[in-house]
Amino acid sequence: MRKLMMAAAMALPMFGGAAMAQETLKIGYIDPLSGGGASVGEVGLKTFQFLAEEVNAKGGIQGKKVEIVPLDNKTNPQESLIQAQKAIDAGVRFLTQGNGSSVAGALSDFVTKYNERNPGKEVLYFNYAAVDPVLTNAKCSFWHFRWDANSDIKMEALTNYMKTVPAIKNVYLINQDYSFGESVRTTAKAMLAAKRPDIKIVGDELHPLLKITDFAPYIAKIKASGADTVVTGNWGQDFALLLKASADAGLKVNWYTYYAGGTGGPTAIKQANLNHQVFQVGEGIPNLDHPSSQEFEKAIRAKYDFSLFYPRAVNEMRMLAAAADKAKSIDPVKVAQALEGMEFEVFDGGKGVMRKDDHQFFQPIYISSLGERTEKEPFDEEKTGWGWKLVAKIDTPATELPTTCKMDRP
Amino acid sequence: MLELIVISTLNGVLFGMLLFLMASGLTVIFSMLGVLNFAHASFYMLGAFFGFQISRWLGFWPALLIAPLLAGAIGAGVERYGLRRVHRNGHVAELLFTFGLAFVIEEVVQIIWGKSPVDFRVPALLDFPAFTIFSTNYPAYKMFMLLVSIAIFIGLLIVLKKTRIGLIVQAALTHPHMVGHLGHNVGRIFMLVFGVGTALAAVAGVIAGPALVTQSNMAGLLGPILFVVVVVGGLGSLPGAFVASLLIGLVQTFAVSMNGSLSGAFGPLSPAYASTWLADIWGVTVAQIAPIMPYVLLVLILILRPMGLLGTRDT
Amino acid sequence: MSEITVSAAPPLPAAAEKFKFYGLWLAAAIVLLLLPRIFGSGGSLTTFSLIGISIIFSLSYNILLGQTGMLSFGHAVYYGLGGFLVIHAINILSANKLPIPLPVVPLIGGLTGLAFAALLGWVSTQRSGTAFAMISLGVAELIASSALILRTFFGGEAGISANRTKLLKLFGWNFGPQIQIYYLVAAWTLIAVIAMYALTRTPLGRMCNAVRDNPERVQFVGYNPHVVRYLAFCFSGFFAGIAGALAAINFEIANSAYLGAVQSGTVLFATYIGGIGFFIGPIVGAIFVTFLSLGLSDLTQVWQLYFGLIFIAVVLFAPGGITGLLMMHRPLLKAGTLSRMLPSYAIALLPTLAMIAGGILSLETIVHYTVNPGDDSHIKAFGVSFDAASPYIWAMAAILLIGGYLVARKTWTWVGHAWDDATSVAREKGIAP
């Protein structure tokens, strides 16, 4: 596949001619680059810039150099729409965004309406990290493509693993009080009840988003409930502080998480000394026995001081290139049509598919735990010395969930 | 149940004392200068980051001393070259000045230390569980926080009651203008009070930094709550701030430990209303609304007793 | 109202004044009409729409801060609630095919703002000053937090969206394209600005000023300051609701960010920077701050720092805001002594600009080394490219900053002297106070 891409990329400039090669394919990157969410947004931006360099080194997409246009949305949906409008004025036809389902919902809505009102000037929206299931269900759109597994898919994979662990008896759910936390909590309850009816849900907590400075009261509650396992969708400081408080109180449980690998997460795990007690569900980890992705990991670590947190971004960029090649055009409508149902060898190996029904990408999902490394785990995280270890791999078919999407196609 | 009550009380007192540590500086500044310092939480953050940096170079204990001094010096400078100038234009201008300052400090901290949390550790000397109660460990560091808060409370009270500057601050509580007319408002005292107030916030920062996260958004997280403490306790009243901190710490902690909701008390709502906004209110637990409790308290206090719990001067 | 307030109002303007006055409004309307002919791109139309919304919002805020002397930290509550109700209204109207066109929908937002202001205002306006500020802060936090809890109404963190084109069509306009939204916002801005200006000329508007300046005197003449504050609060809520409604129509989405502290803070910034002492102040501020918040983040990475510094600079050096600074020159203009100021301004401008340039240069260089140490040292800020690793740049930054500061300090004392001369002449002519 990749050889084909490279051949196509090298052959195309000859047909395109000099004038066309001058133009660039602009991708508008809309994420927080200032304020509280900026630490996450900047990692994403650098990842995409790195990927753009990779694509450009191979001759670009359809002979055009890829340029990432950073647009600061200050984690605010309204601001994102202004930035999207600005990007479109500047000639951007592809938008990508990931942080915050509220922003994603607003953008998907905006792009759909914009394309309806401005035929011939269509814009595509590539979502690399917003996981609200509604975006590929009730509110799905032809113009929206999602490369991250949505939170239901992740929970499906996670519970498929959890049902095989007999030690899990009492589960405590603690989540942030907003749409994502709510969906983690409801699907966890439903899926665990169906797959392991003997597991007791001993607690179900929602706490305010990013407002808690001391989790000690919540930890006291978890402790009092007698839980042996905690499932949480917490990210950022809500995750780090939760672990910190649990270490202070000496709480001994296993943690099943979505975002333990986010910025500050591994540091918090190491500080709390939770050796292989924190599990994460995701589409890839650095320490997989897959040479090409390990090469990539080495390259990105050499350039920046972070590890690849978004293997899905790699899939996104490579699939964009492949779809453009397949459509022999960078026209957004044709690229969208080419992407529908496209099968692709994903970054960490294995088959992925962009489902036509709802534009959700399905890929192998990995359960991993953070802790001391052996020779099989060459990479550590955040200079802690600890690294991710593969615990289980859930193959693509076992992650597929039905969708309620009824898509309007142009 | 008993377990939860004992532990929640302990946690509540701990959180309350941390709040007091920060609010004490704010209330002293207000009583003297009449300025609600919006940037106060920013000095708390500065304290934490200075503490982090200095503890890297010299260790935690020197940091505990030097970081507040540094932050206090910056605070004094802000008073001397900023606030005093703005003072002529009234209280709104002063308040807005500190508002803008908070913005700038946050950005500067982000530029220097980045936007991710820094690795600020509890000193090894205090990194052990002090005691275990109902199989829950209590870190020695938290006990240390508690002791420092109480020591500062007592120390401040003594300074306020026994020293000359304390007397002036006391007088400013009830007759702010009179103190000025008596010729006491020599700029130096104002500067000193502002410096001491910000240094106290920085002490809180150095101490809280390792226990919570040291990140550039830590000021925004605690800022509004500080105002609640100061207003509820009574503007300018140190014992009031102490009581209010404890009250808010306990209210929040206990609310978190409760799972009750209207649907729990009166049974589920009839299905006819299940998808209306009433269902949201019905299903909300006490724990979920815990963080907004302080604001409810604030609004109630301001309506029912505008001078605050132990305040002497009407706001 | 009573005779006292009527006689307190200024005498009726002469015909020429009147002509000038109405001419001004007419000119504003023509400018609004022609603006999209000059700047027609989607982005600039969005910017203009946002400016219009911001103007209404800031002016409504100034009813509180500038005219009645109430500092609010929670004005976005009424803006946001107006926005939410309008989104719900559009959804209900389009679902039931009710014959109400989009242009009247902002009125729903205004009425929502009014209703909530009437509900929450009575207790919070009992006092002014710090107590009012703190209550507004508490109420704002309460409502913003509830927005995340009451999911059915507020749609949680994602908010709720609507499609503005599904309403009754008026003259074949479906309000899909941004240009139509621009005209809608422009029309409402003009109406709201005129209405708020008229409000300042009413006896109530005059009483608001009296309450701001001396509430005790107001009581002596038989008014209850609480009632006056309450009425001002209600009007302010009404116009904030209209602004929120227009924002909701523009974005076709309403979420908890509408109600939050950032929104409340921005309107305070805009109003104060523009100048709270003059009616036109918030308008200037709204235009300035909207451009700044949209444009600054393109020019530099640390835009928030510049934002804060500009705000501090205004509070420190121009407490009357931009308008206050300009209006200071009015007596000089009338006395014909403004020309004496111009040379000293011109002299002071150069070193001041040099100082600012030096400051920016050193800031951006520092930012490069602390924030992106691994990147290429050839950086671009404010449209200018330079090499942050070059010692020449460092030297230049230092010279500009320090040299500029030293010279600027000198020149500004000259400006002070020139100012004193010019005003004393004006004073002799009996123009300046």
Coordinates of C-alpha atoms in Angstrom, one line a residue, chain B residues 20-21 24 28 147-163 166 196 200 238 242:
Chain B
F20 CA -7.7 30.0 55.0
L21 CA -4.0 30.2 54.2
S24 CA -5.8 35.4 55.1
V28 CA -5.6 41.6 55.3
L147 CA 0.1 23.0 61.4
V148 CA 1.4 25.8 59.2
S149 CA -2.1 27.2 58.6
I150 CA -2.9 27.2 62.3
A151 CA 0.5 28.8 63.1
I152 CA -0.1 31.5 60.6
F153 CA -3.6 32.2 61.9
I154 CA -2.2 32.6 65.5
G155 CA 0.8 34.6 64.3
L156 CA -1.4 37.0 62.3
L157 CA -3.8 37.4 65.2
I158 CA -0.9 38.3 67.5
V159 CA 0.5 40.8 65.0
L160 CA -2.9 42.4 64.5
K161 CA -3.6 42.7 68.2
K162 CA -0.2 43.5 69.7
T163 CA 1.8 45.5 67.2
G166 CA -1.6 45.6 63.6
V196 CA 2.8 40.6 53.4
L200 CA 1.0 34.7 52.6
L238 CA -9.5 37.5 60.0
F242 CA -11.0 31.4 59.4

